[in-house]
Short mmCIF file of C-alpha atoms in Angstrom, two decimals:
data_model
loop_
_atom_site.label_atom_id
_atom_site.label_comp_id
_atom_site.label_asym_id
_atom_site.label_seq_id
_atom_site.Cartn_x
_atom_site.Cartn_y
_atom_site.Cartn_z
CA UNK A 1 -30.25 -9.79 -39.59
CA UNK A 2 -28.70 -7.13 -37.36
CA UNK A 3 -30.91 -5.77 -34.58
CA UNK A 4 -29.99 -2.32 -35.88
CA UNK A 5 -30.05 -3.21 -39.60
CA UNK A 6 -33.24 -1.50 -40.78
CA UNK A 7 -31.46 1.55 -42.17
CA UNK A 8 -28.83 -0.43 -44.11
CA UNK A 9 -29.06 -1.71 -47.68
CA UNK A 10 -26.33 -4.35 -47.61
CA UNK A 11 -24.80 -6.71 -45.04
CA UNK A 12 -21.74 -5.72 -43.04
CA UNK A 13 -18.41 -6.62 -44.62
CA UNK A 14 -17.11 -9.72 -42.86
CA UNK A 15 -13.78 -8.05 -42.05
CA UNK A 16 -15.62 -5.11 -40.49
CA UNK A 17 -17.77 -7.53 -38.53
CA UNK A 18 -14.74 -9.33 -37.15
CA UNK A 19 -12.77 -6.14 -36.49
CA UNK A 20 -15.52 -4.29 -34.63
CA UNK A 21 -16.98 -7.21 -32.67
CA UNK A 22 -16.21 -7.32 -28.95
CA UNK A 23 -17.94 -10.59 -28.09
CA UNK A 24 -14.62 -12.46 -27.84
CA UNK A 25 -13.87 -10.59 -24.61
CA UNK A 26 -17.00 -8.82 -23.36
CA UNK A 27 -18.91 -12.10 -23.04
CA UNK A 28 -17.14 -12.18 -19.66
CA UNK A 29 -19.91 -9.79 -18.51
CA UNK A 30 -22.89 -11.96 -19.49
CA UNK A 31 -24.11 -12.31 -15.91
CA UNK A 32 -23.93 -8.57 -15.35
CA UNK A 33 -25.80 -7.99 -18.61
CA UNK A 34 -28.64 -10.29 -17.59
CA UNK A 35 -28.86 -8.77 -14.11
CA UNK A 36 -29.02 -5.29 -15.61
CA UNK A 37 -31.72 -6.38 -18.06
CA UNK A 38 -33.77 -7.94 -15.26
CA UNK A 39 -33.66 -4.69 -13.31
CA UNK A 40 -34.49 -2.67 -16.42
CA UNK A 41 -37.52 -4.73 -17.42
CA UNK A 42 -38.76 -4.83 -13.81
CA UNK A 43 -38.69 -1.04 -13.88
CA UNK A 44 -40.51 -0.94 -17.25
CA UNK A 45 -43.28 -3.00 -15.66
CA UNK A 46 -43.46 -0.90 -12.49
CA UNK A 47 -43.74 2.31 -14.53
CA UNK A 48 -46.42 0.86 -16.81
CA UNK A 49 -44.21 1.22 -19.88
CA UNK A 50 -44.65 -2.50 -20.66
CA UNK A 51 -47.66 -4.61 -19.65
CA UNK A 52 -46.97 -6.98 -16.77
CA UNK A 53 -47.65 -10.06 -18.87
CA UNK A 54 -44.85 -9.10 -21.25
CA UNK A 55 -42.55 -8.23 -18.34
CA UNK A 56 -43.14 -11.71 -16.89
CA UNK A 57 -42.36 -13.31 -20.25
CA UNK A 58 -39.11 -11.34 -20.60
CA UNK A 59 -38.02 -12.15 -17.04
CA UNK A 60 -38.72 -15.85 -17.57
CA UNK A 61 -36.90 -15.75 -20.90
CA UNK A 62 -33.83 -14.05 -19.43
CA UNK A 63 -33.62 -16.70 -16.74
CA UNK A 64 -33.81 -19.44 -19.37
CA UNK A 65 -31.00 -17.73 -21.30
CA UNK A 66 -28.98 -17.60 -18.08
CA UNK A 67 -29.51 -21.32 -17.49
CA UNK A 68 -28.50 -22.19 -21.07
CA UNK A 69 -25.29 -20.18 -20.81
CA UNK A 70 -24.48 -21.85 -17.48
CA UNK A 71 -25.01 -25.29 -19.04
CA UNK A 72 -22.79 -24.38 -21.98
CA UNK A 73 -25.69 -24.66 -24.44
CA UNK A 74 -25.53 -21.08 -25.68
CA UNK A 75 -23.23 -19.89 -28.45
CA UNK A 76 -21.88 -16.35 -28.57
CA UNK A 77 -21.57 -15.26 -32.21
CA UNK A 78 -19.37 -12.62 -33.80
CA UNK A 79 -22.28 -11.78 -36.10
CA UNK A 80 -24.14 -10.42 -33.08
CA UNK A 81 -21.18 -8.19 -32.19
CA UNK A 82 -21.24 -7.98 -28.40
CA UNK A 83 -22.61 -9.56 -25.25
CA UNK A 84 -25.67 -7.28 -25.25
CA UNK A 85 -26.84 -8.16 -28.75
CA UNK A 86 -26.01 -11.84 -28.26
CA UNK A 87 -28.15 -12.09 -25.15
CA UNK A 88 -30.99 -10.12 -26.72
CA UNK A 89 -30.89 -12.45 -29.75
CA UNK A 90 -30.99 -15.48 -27.45
CA UNK A 91 -33.96 -13.94 -25.61
CA UNK A 92 -35.90 -13.34 -28.84
CA UNK A 93 -35.20 -16.91 -29.95
CA UNK A 94 -36.50 -18.07 -26.57
CA UNK A 95 -39.73 -16.05 -26.26
CA UNK A 96 -40.31 -14.52 -29.68
CA UNK A 97 -40.75 -10.86 -30.76
CA UNK A 98 -41.73 -9.70 -27.28
CA UNK A 99 -38.06 -10.13 -26.39
CA UNK A 100 -37.36 -7.13 -28.62
CA UNK A 101 -39.24 -4.94 -26.15
CA UNK A 102 -36.52 -5.40 -23.54
CA UNK A 103 -34.51 -2.59 -25.10
CA UNK A 104 -37.31 -0.05 -24.62
CA UNK A 105 -35.98 3.08 -22.95
CA UNK A 106 -32.31 2.18 -23.03
CA UNK A 107 -29.30 2.18 -25.37
CA UNK A 108 -26.28 -0.03 -25.66
CA UNK A 109 -24.37 3.04 -24.51
CA UNK A 110 -25.88 3.08 -21.02
CA UNK A 111 -26.21 -0.72 -21.03
CA UNK A 112 -22.48 -1.35 -21.50
CA UNK A 113 -21.66 1.31 -18.92
CA UNK A 114 -23.94 -0.47 -16.44
CA UNK A 115 -22.32 -3.84 -17.13
CA UNK A 116 -18.86 -2.44 -16.45
CA UNK A 117 -19.96 -0.77 -13.24
CA UNK A 118 -21.53 -4.04 -12.06
CA UNK A 119 -18.47 -6.06 -13.10
CA UNK A 120 -15.88 -3.74 -11.60
CA UNK A 121 -17.58 -3.27 -8.24
CA UNK A 122 -17.66 -7.06 -7.85
CA UNK A 123 -13.98 -7.40 -8.79
CA UNK A 124 -12.97 -4.44 -6.62
CA UNK A 125 -14.46 -6.22 -3.62
CA UNK A 126 -12.57 -9.42 -4.45
CA UNK A 127 -9.27 -7.55 -4.83
CA UNK A 128 -9.76 -5.66 -1.55
CA UNK A 129 -10.38 -8.96 0.24
CA UNK A 130 -7.33 -10.59 -1.34
CA UNK A 131 -5.17 -7.61 -0.32
CA UNK A 132 -6.49 -8.01 3.22
CA UNK A 133 -5.48 -11.70 3.23
CA UNK A 134 -1.95 -10.71 2.21
CA UNK A 135 -1.88 -8.08 4.94
CA UNK A 136 -2.93 -10.72 7.45
CA UNK A 137 -0.20 -13.11 6.30
CA UNK A 138 2.41 -10.37 6.74
CA UNK A 139 1.08 -9.39 10.15
CA UNK A 140 1.38 -13.00 11.28
CA UNK A 141 4.97 -13.24 10.03
CA UNK A 142 5.79 -9.90 11.66
CA UNK A 143 4.45 -11.13 15.01
CA UNK A 144 6.59 -14.25 14.76
CA UNK A 145 9.72 -12.16 14.12
CA UNK A 146 9.61 -9.44 16.73
CA UNK A 147 13.09 -10.50 17.85
CA UNK A 148 14.60 -11.30 14.45
CA UNK A 149 17.20 -8.69 13.53
CA UNK A 150 18.25 -8.06 9.94
CA UNK A 151 20.15 -5.37 8.05
CA UNK A 152 18.09 -2.45 6.87
CA UNK A 153 19.28 -1.05 3.53
CA UNK A 154 19.55 2.19 1.64
CA UNK A 155 21.02 2.16 -1.88
CA UNK A 156 21.07 -1.66 -1.33
CA UNK A 157 23.94 -1.03 1.09
CA UNK A 158 23.62 -2.06 4.72
CA UNK A 159 22.43 0.96 6.67
CA UNK A 160 21.02 0.23 10.14
CA UNK A 161 19.77 -2.90 11.94
CA UNK A 162 15.99 -3.38 11.94
CA UNK A 163 13.59 -6.07 13.02
CA UNK A 164 12.41 -8.35 10.23
CA UNK A 165 8.87 -7.80 11.49
CA UNK A 166 9.43 -4.07 11.11
CA UNK A 167 10.51 -4.53 7.49
CA UNK A 168 7.37 -6.53 6.73
CA UNK A 169 5.21 -3.88 8.37
CA UNK A 170 6.35 -1.42 5.70
CA UNK A 171 4.53 -3.58 3.15
CA UNK A 172 1.48 -3.87 5.40
CA UNK A 173 1.45 -0.07 5.39
CA UNK A 174 1.66 0.07 1.59
CA UNK A 175 -1.19 -2.41 1.26
CA UNK A 176 -3.28 -0.35 3.65
CA UNK A 177 -2.99 2.63 1.31
CA UNK A 178 -3.88 0.39 -1.63
CA UNK A 179 -6.99 -0.83 0.17
CA UNK A 180 -7.99 2.71 1.14
CA UNK A 181 -7.60 3.88 -2.46
CA UNK A 182 -9.81 1.06 -3.72
CA UNK A 183 -12.51 1.68 -1.13
CA UNK A 184 -12.49 5.31 -2.29
CA UNK A 185 -12.71 4.22 -5.92
CA UNK A 186 -15.74 2.13 -4.97
CA UNK A 187 -17.69 5.41 -4.53
CA UNK A 188 -17.21 6.23 -8.21
CA UNK A 189 -17.84 2.65 -9.34
CA UNK A 190 -21.09 2.16 -7.43
CA UNK A 191 -23.02 4.79 -9.39
CA UNK A 192 -25.85 3.89 -11.79
CA UNK A 193 -25.52 4.95 -15.47
CA UNK A 194 -28.59 3.06 -16.77
CA UNK A 195 -31.39 5.36 -17.88
CA UNK A 196 -29.02 7.73 -19.63
CA UNK A 197 -30.04 6.31 -23.01
CA UNK A 198 -27.68 7.00 -25.89
CA UNK A 199 -26.61 10.37 -24.43
CA UNK A 200 -29.65 12.54 -23.63
CA UNK A 201 -31.94 10.39 -21.51
CA UNK A 202 -35.17 8.84 -22.81
CA UNK A 203 -38.70 9.94 -23.69
CA UNK A 204 -40.19 7.13 -21.58
CA UNK A 205 -41.21 7.87 -17.95
CA UNK A 206 -38.57 5.61 -16.38
CA UNK A 207 -37.69 5.41 -12.69
CA UNK A 208 -33.89 5.40 -12.35
CA UNK A 209 -34.07 5.48 -8.56
CA UNK A 210 -36.01 2.20 -8.61
CA UNK A 211 -33.32 0.56 -10.76
CA UNK A 212 -30.59 1.91 -8.49
CA UNK A 213 -32.39 0.43 -5.49
CA UNK A 214 -32.81 -2.95 -7.18
CA UNK A 215 -29.15 -3.10 -8.18
CA UNK A 216 -28.01 -1.59 -4.85
CA UNK A 217 -26.18 1.38 -6.32
CA UNK A 218 -25.38 4.19 -3.91
CA UNK A 219 -25.91 6.95 -6.46
CA UNK A 220 -27.10 7.86 -9.98
CA UNK A 221 -25.30 9.83 -12.69
CA UNK A 222 -26.90 13.27 -12.79
CA UNK A 223 -25.89 13.98 -16.40
CA UNK A 224 -26.69 11.41 -19.08
CA UNK A 225 -23.98 12.54 -21.45
CA UNK A 226 -21.42 12.03 -18.69
CA UNK A 227 -22.97 8.69 -17.72
CA UNK A 228 -22.34 7.07 -21.12
CA UNK A 229 -18.95 8.66 -21.79
CA UNK A 230 -17.41 8.37 -18.32
CA UNK A 231 -14.60 5.87 -17.94
CA UNK A 232 -12.92 7.69 -15.05
CA UNK A 233 -13.94 4.89 -12.72
CA UNK A 234 -11.96 2.39 -14.82
CA UNK A 235 -8.96 4.72 -15.12
CA UNK A 236 -9.07 5.22 -11.35
CA UNK A 237 -9.15 1.46 -10.80
CA UNK A 238 -6.23 0.96 -13.20
CA UNK A 239 -4.26 3.68 -11.39
CA UNK A 240 -4.99 2.01 -8.04
CA UNK A 241 -3.98 -1.31 -9.56
CA UNK A 242 -0.72 0.13 -10.89
CA UNK A 243 0.26 1.37 -7.44
CA UNK A 244 -0.71 -1.96 -5.90
CA UNK A 245 1.42 -3.81 -8.45
CA UNK A 246 4.29 -1.39 -7.76
CA UNK A 247 4.20 -2.45 -4.12
CA UNK A 248 3.89 -6.14 -4.93
CA UNK A 249 6.76 -5.85 -7.40
CA UNK A 250 9.00 -4.24 -4.77
CA UNK A 251 8.15 -7.02 -2.35
CA UNK A 252 8.89 -9.63 -5.01
CA UNK A 253 12.22 -8.01 -5.80
CA UNK A 254 13.17 -8.40 -2.15
CA UNK A 255 11.99 -12.00 -2.08
CA UNK A 256 14.18 -12.72 -5.11
CA UNK A 257 17.17 -11.07 -3.43
CA UNK A 258 16.56 -12.55 0.02
CA UNK A 259 16.20 -16.08 -1.34
CA UNK A 260 19.47 -15.90 -3.31
CA UNK A 261 22.53 -17.73 -1.98
CA UNK A 262 24.32 -14.39 -1.65
CA UNK A 263 21.75 -13.23 0.92
CA UNK A 264 20.09 -16.47 2.06
CA UNK A 265 17.74 -14.59 4.40
CA UNK A 266 14.64 -16.62 3.48
CA UNK A 267 13.72 -19.84 1.76
CA UNK A 268 10.58 -19.95 -0.33
CA UNK A 269 8.48 -23.07 -0.14
CA UNK A 270 9.07 -25.58 -2.95
CA UNK A 271 5.42 -25.30 -3.95
CA UNK A 272 6.03 -21.72 -5.08
CA UNK A 273 9.31 -22.24 -6.95
CA UNK A 274 10.38 -23.98 -10.14
CA UNK A 275 13.50 -25.73 -11.38
CA UNK A 276 15.82 -25.55 -14.35
CA UNK A 277 15.59 -27.75 -17.43
CA UNK A 278 19.37 -28.14 -17.49
CA UNK A 279 20.71 -27.30 -14.00
CA UNK A 280 19.34 -29.82 -11.51
CA UNK A 281 20.43 -27.85 -8.44
CA UNK A 282 18.37 -24.76 -9.27
CA UNK A 283 15.39 -23.51 -7.26
CA UNK A 284 14.05 -20.44 -8.99
CA UNK A 285 11.67 -17.83 -7.45
CA UNK A 286 9.64 -17.71 -10.66
CA UNK A 287 6.37 -16.59 -9.06
CA UNK A 288 8.02 -13.53 -7.54
CA UNK A 289 9.77 -12.77 -10.83
CA UNK A 290 6.53 -13.06 -12.81
CA UNK A 291 4.64 -10.74 -10.46
CA UNK A 292 7.49 -8.28 -10.91
CA UNK A 293 7.30 -8.73 -14.69
CA UNK A 294 3.51 -8.54 -14.97
CA UNK A 295 3.58 -5.13 -13.30
CA UNK A 296 4.50 -3.70 -16.70
CA UNK A 297 1.32 -4.94 -18.36
CA UNK A 298 -0.81 -3.31 -15.64
CA UNK A 299 0.99 0.00 -16.24
CA UNK A 300 0.40 -0.50 -19.97
CA UNK A 301 -3.34 -1.01 -19.45
CA UNK A 302 -3.55 2.27 -17.54
CA UNK A 303 -1.67 4.28 -20.16
CA UNK A 304 -3.57 2.54 -22.95
CA UNK A 305 -6.95 3.67 -21.65
CA UNK A 306 -5.74 7.18 -20.87
CA UNK A 307 -4.51 7.43 -24.45
CA UNK A 308 -7.84 6.19 -25.84
CA UNK A 309 -9.80 8.75 -23.86
CA UNK A 310 -7.60 11.81 -24.24
CA UNK A 311 -9.07 13.12 -27.51
CA UNK A 312 -12.65 11.83 -27.49
CA UNK A 313 -15.52 14.29 -27.97
CA UNK A 314 -18.71 13.68 -26.01
CA UNK A 315 -20.52 11.40 -25.81
CA UNK A 316 -19.98 7.72 -26.72
CA UNK A 317 -17.44 6.77 -29.40
CA UNK A 318 -16.51 3.30 -30.68
CA UNK A 319 -12.95 3.91 -29.42
CA UNK A 320 -14.35 3.25 -25.96
CA UNK A 321 -14.70 -0.42 -26.81
CA UNK A 322 -10.97 -0.48 -25.98
CA UNK A 323 -11.76 0.09 -22.30
CA UNK A 324 -12.55 -3.54 -21.49
CA UNK A 325 -9.65 -5.83 -22.36
CA UNK A 326 -7.17 -3.87 -20.27
CA UNK A 327 -9.60 -3.82 -17.36
CA UNK A 328 -10.20 -7.56 -17.59
CA UNK A 329 -6.47 -8.24 -17.91
CA UNK A 330 -5.62 -6.07 -14.91
CA UNK A 331 -8.27 -7.75 -12.75
CA UNK A 332 -6.90 -11.16 -13.70
CA UNK A 333 -3.27 -10.13 -13.17
CA UNK A 334 -3.85 -8.64 -9.72
CA UNK A 335 -6.10 -11.50 -8.65
CA UNK A 336 -3.41 -14.03 -9.52
CA UNK A 337 -0.60 -12.06 -7.87
CA UNK A 338 -2.41 -11.57 -4.57
CA UNK A 339 -3.74 -15.11 -4.47
CA UNK A 340 -0.20 -16.51 -4.89
CA UNK A 341 1.73 -14.11 -2.67
CA UNK A 342 -0.38 -14.78 0.43
CA UNK A 343 0.52 -18.50 0.74
CA UNK A 344 4.10 -17.69 -0.35
CA UNK A 345 4.48 -15.34 2.62
CA UNK A 346 2.70 -17.75 4.96
CA UNK A 347 5.01 -20.67 4.08
CA UNK A 348 8.24 -18.66 3.76
CA UNK A 349 11.01 -19.86 6.09
CA UNK A 350 12.99 -17.03 7.68
CA UNK A 351 16.68 -17.77 8.36
CA UNK A 352 16.99 -15.81 11.57
CA UNK A 353 20.61 -16.80 12.34
CA UNK A 354 21.76 -15.84 8.88
CA UNK A 355 20.10 -12.44 9.24
CA UNK A 356 21.74 -11.90 12.62
CA UNK A 357 25.16 -12.88 11.29
CA UNK A 358 24.74 -10.30 8.52
CA UNK A 359 24.03 -7.58 11.07
CA UNK A 360 27.10 -8.41 13.20
CA UNK A 361 29.44 -8.39 10.23
CA UNK A 362 28.92 -4.86 9.01
CA UNK A 363 29.00 -1.24 10.15
CA UNK A 364 25.27 -0.72 10.51
CA UNK A 365 25.78 0.35 14.13
CA UNK A 366 28.02 3.26 13.07
CA UNK A 367 25.22 5.81 13.39
CA UNK A 368 24.72 4.65 16.97
CA UNK A 369 28.38 5.32 17.73
CA UNK A 370 27.86 8.86 16.42
CA UNK A 371 24.72 9.22 18.58
CA UNK A 372 26.72 7.89 21.54
CA UNK A 373 29.30 10.64 21.04
CA UNK A 374 26.56 13.27 20.71
CA UNK A 375 25.22 12.18 24.10
CA UNK A 376 28.75 12.80 25.40
CA UNK A 377 28.23 16.42 24.29
CA UNK A 378 30.12 16.19 20.98
CA UNK A 379 28.52 18.12 18.07
CA UNK A 380 26.99 15.70 15.55
CA UNK A 381 29.13 16.90 12.62
CA UNK A 382 32.28 16.27 14.65
CA UNK A 383 30.92 12.90 15.79
CA UNK A 384 30.19 11.98 12.16
CA UNK A 385 33.82 12.70 11.22
CA UNK A 386 35.20 10.73 14.20
CA UNK A 387 33.09 7.68 13.41
CA UNK A 388 34.05 7.90 9.73
CA UNK A 389 37.73 7.70 10.67
CA UNK A 390 36.97 4.84 13.07
CA UNK A 391 35.21 2.86 10.33
CA UNK A 392 38.12 3.49 7.94
CA UNK A 393 40.50 2.15 10.58
CA UNK A 394 38.33 -0.97 10.97
CA UNK A 395 38.28 -1.58 7.21
CA UNK A 396 42.05 -1.23 6.99
CA UNK A 397 42.51 -3.69 9.88
CA UNK A 398 39.71 -6.07 8.84
CA UNK A 399 37.69 -5.47 11.98
CA UNK A 400 34.18 -4.35 12.93
CA UNK A 401 33.31 -1.76 15.57
CA UNK A 402 32.62 -4.26 18.33
CA UNK A 403 35.98 -5.95 17.61
CA UNK A 404 37.88 -2.81 18.70
CA UNK A 405 39.48 -2.59 22.12
CA UNK A 406 38.66 0.33 24.37
CA UNK A 407 42.15 1.66 23.72
CA UNK A 408 41.52 1.62 19.98
CA UNK A 409 38.20 3.41 20.46
CA UNK A 410 39.79 6.05 22.64
CA UNK A 411 42.48 6.71 20.05
CA UNK A 412 39.67 8.40 18.07
CA UNK A 413 37.95 10.06 21.04
CA UNK A 414 38.77 10.11 24.72
CA UNK A 415 35.07 10.43 25.67
CA UNK A 416 34.41 6.83 24.66
CA UNK A 417 34.07 4.55 27.68
CA UNK A 418 33.29 0.91 28.51
CA UNK A 419 29.57 1.60 27.98
CA UNK A 420 30.22 1.85 24.22
CA UNK A 421 29.98 -1.93 23.84
CA UNK A 422 26.48 -2.01 25.27
CA UNK A 423 25.51 1.00 23.16
CA UNK A 424 26.62 -0.76 19.95
CA UNK A 425 25.09 -4.17 20.71
CA UNK A 426 22.52 -5.23 18.11
CA UNK A 427 19.55 -5.36 20.51
CA UNK A 428 20.46 -1.96 21.95
CA UNK A 429 20.74 -0.42 18.51
CA UNK A 430 17.35 -1.75 17.43
CA UNK A 431 15.48 -0.91 20.62
CA UNK A 432 17.08 2.51 20.91
CA UNK A 433 14.81 3.65 18.07
CA UNK A 434 11.86 3.81 20.40
CA UNK A 435 9.88 6.52 18.64
CA UNK A 436 6.63 6.42 16.71
CA UNK A 437 7.38 4.55 13.48
CA UNK A 438 10.68 3.21 14.80
CA UNK A 439 12.04 -0.34 14.73
CA UNK A 440 12.12 -0.89 18.52
CA UNK A 441 10.25 -4.04 19.49
CA UNK A 442 7.46 -2.27 21.38
CA UNK A 443 7.01 0.18 18.48
CA UNK A 444 6.61 -2.71 16.04
CA UNK A 445 4.08 -4.28 18.40
CA UNK A 446 2.18 -0.98 18.39
CA UNK A 447 2.27 -0.88 14.59
CA UNK A 448 0.90 -4.42 14.40
CA UNK A 449 -1.90 -3.52 16.82
CA UNK A 450 -2.74 -0.36 14.85
CA UNK A 451 -2.90 -2.14 11.50
CA UNK A 452 -4.99 -4.94 12.96
CA UNK A 453 -7.52 -2.27 13.94
CA UNK A 454 -7.43 -0.92 10.39
CA UNK A 455 -7.95 -4.44 9.08
CA UNK A 456 -10.94 -4.91 11.39
CA UNK A 457 -12.47 -1.65 10.13
CA UNK A 458 -12.00 -2.78 6.53
CA UNK A 459 -13.69 -6.09 7.39
CA UNK A 460 -16.70 -4.09 8.61
CA UNK A 461 -16.74 -2.10 5.34
CA UNK A 462 -16.54 -5.30 3.30
CA UNK A 463 -19.35 -6.89 5.31
CA UNK A 464 -21.50 -3.81 4.80
CA UNK A 465 -21.01 -3.65 1.03
CA UNK A 466 -20.46 -7.28 0.03
CA UNK A 467 -24.16 -8.01 -0.55
CA UNK A 468 -24.27 -5.23 -3.13
CA UNK A 469 -21.98 -7.16 -5.44
CA UNK A 470 -23.51 -10.64 -5.16
CA UNK A 471 -24.66 -11.14 -8.73
CA UNK A 472 -26.34 -14.45 -7.92
CA UNK A 473 -28.43 -12.84 -5.16
CA UNK A 474 -29.45 -10.06 -7.57
CA UNK A 475 -30.50 -12.47 -10.28
CA UNK A 476 -33.98 -12.80 -8.70
CA UNK A 477 -34.68 -9.08 -8.65
CA UNK A 478 -37.56 -9.63 -11.06
CA UNK A 479 -39.37 -11.92 -8.63
CA UNK A 480 -41.38 -9.19 -6.85
CA UNK A 481 -42.57 -7.86 -10.19
CA UNK A 482 -43.62 -11.34 -11.34
CA UNK A 483 -45.80 -11.76 -8.29
#
């Protein structure tokens, strides 16, 4: 019999039961549901809403249910619809009718909201830590390649020489913004919705602040209608996740390009590549390609939830059951991408000579020739035109700028002297950009130092908040009440 079936005269149609049930996916939150129930019943005892003997029975029963699920002895049934009803049914089977008192003063509406807040704050912490590991891997590679020069690109055309470490630091910078966004989102996630009831609060004299303290929430929803209908915190997470995946996808696109024979700038470790079923010579960057491909599903999860929410009246509506699968899928997708990319970057072999050869066989030092002429008091627009004609001459004669004789240089401008060769040398070109954010070696070293400080600050934040998400440490929150 349904826990809500008293008002109904016939059983639920089986197709309706199967269509509306969420247990196939929301059982993922069983730990969060038990933790929330432990906090709720502890509060009911503290406030005198339930006698302490019944509170102790419910706490003991919930812990037995937890142990059975952990041992694989519990069965989640579609007939019981969702994780909340399944666990409550298991509790009643364990301790009898007193288990039905657990739901006093709460609704599934605020219960499911609590479970998602508990789940997402735990996963947010994991994702932040994984992003930090990837940052660290890139910082280490950047430090190892402070003297490795490569072509920098715009429009996928060679533009100006840069340090490989400098290029990697661009991704460290992107990840820093991703981490900052997620730590900001944490503020909206770590807010307690329990106690809101179905939409208007409860007639029982509950203590929401006590529950918030037990579950280590930093705040409490001030409006109960908002508490049960708010999914902004999930949308915000999905938006953060979409930007993170955008950055990872861009990185993976470069790894695919760089590892191709046409570029041959890096070689990915065999452990992170696959082969072809027909072409024995192939070594495919499948992990990078899949991260790039899975970015689309994360975008889809964001737009899916936004579409679900856009026309919903207050407060809770069954449509909101569609908030979970996309969230779970995004967590899993990001977790896998970050966990794989970190060792990929750590084990990646950088072909420094190949990169240098690429820089010396192009016109990426052309801007520096223009700057050289400007320093000789030539207006930049005129210098731009002179260098353009010089490059055209080189193309027609199959030469590069440093292949030209001084006489050839001076045929385009008499102000060019012997010092032009030093000015156009690769190391000079790179280190000439000695401004904040530039690719000069000492500037890249400063960037690495700055981002290491940011990483250290994030470590402090993680240390401060990590205990708030430890579900296993919260599982004994009923102990003080039992005593």
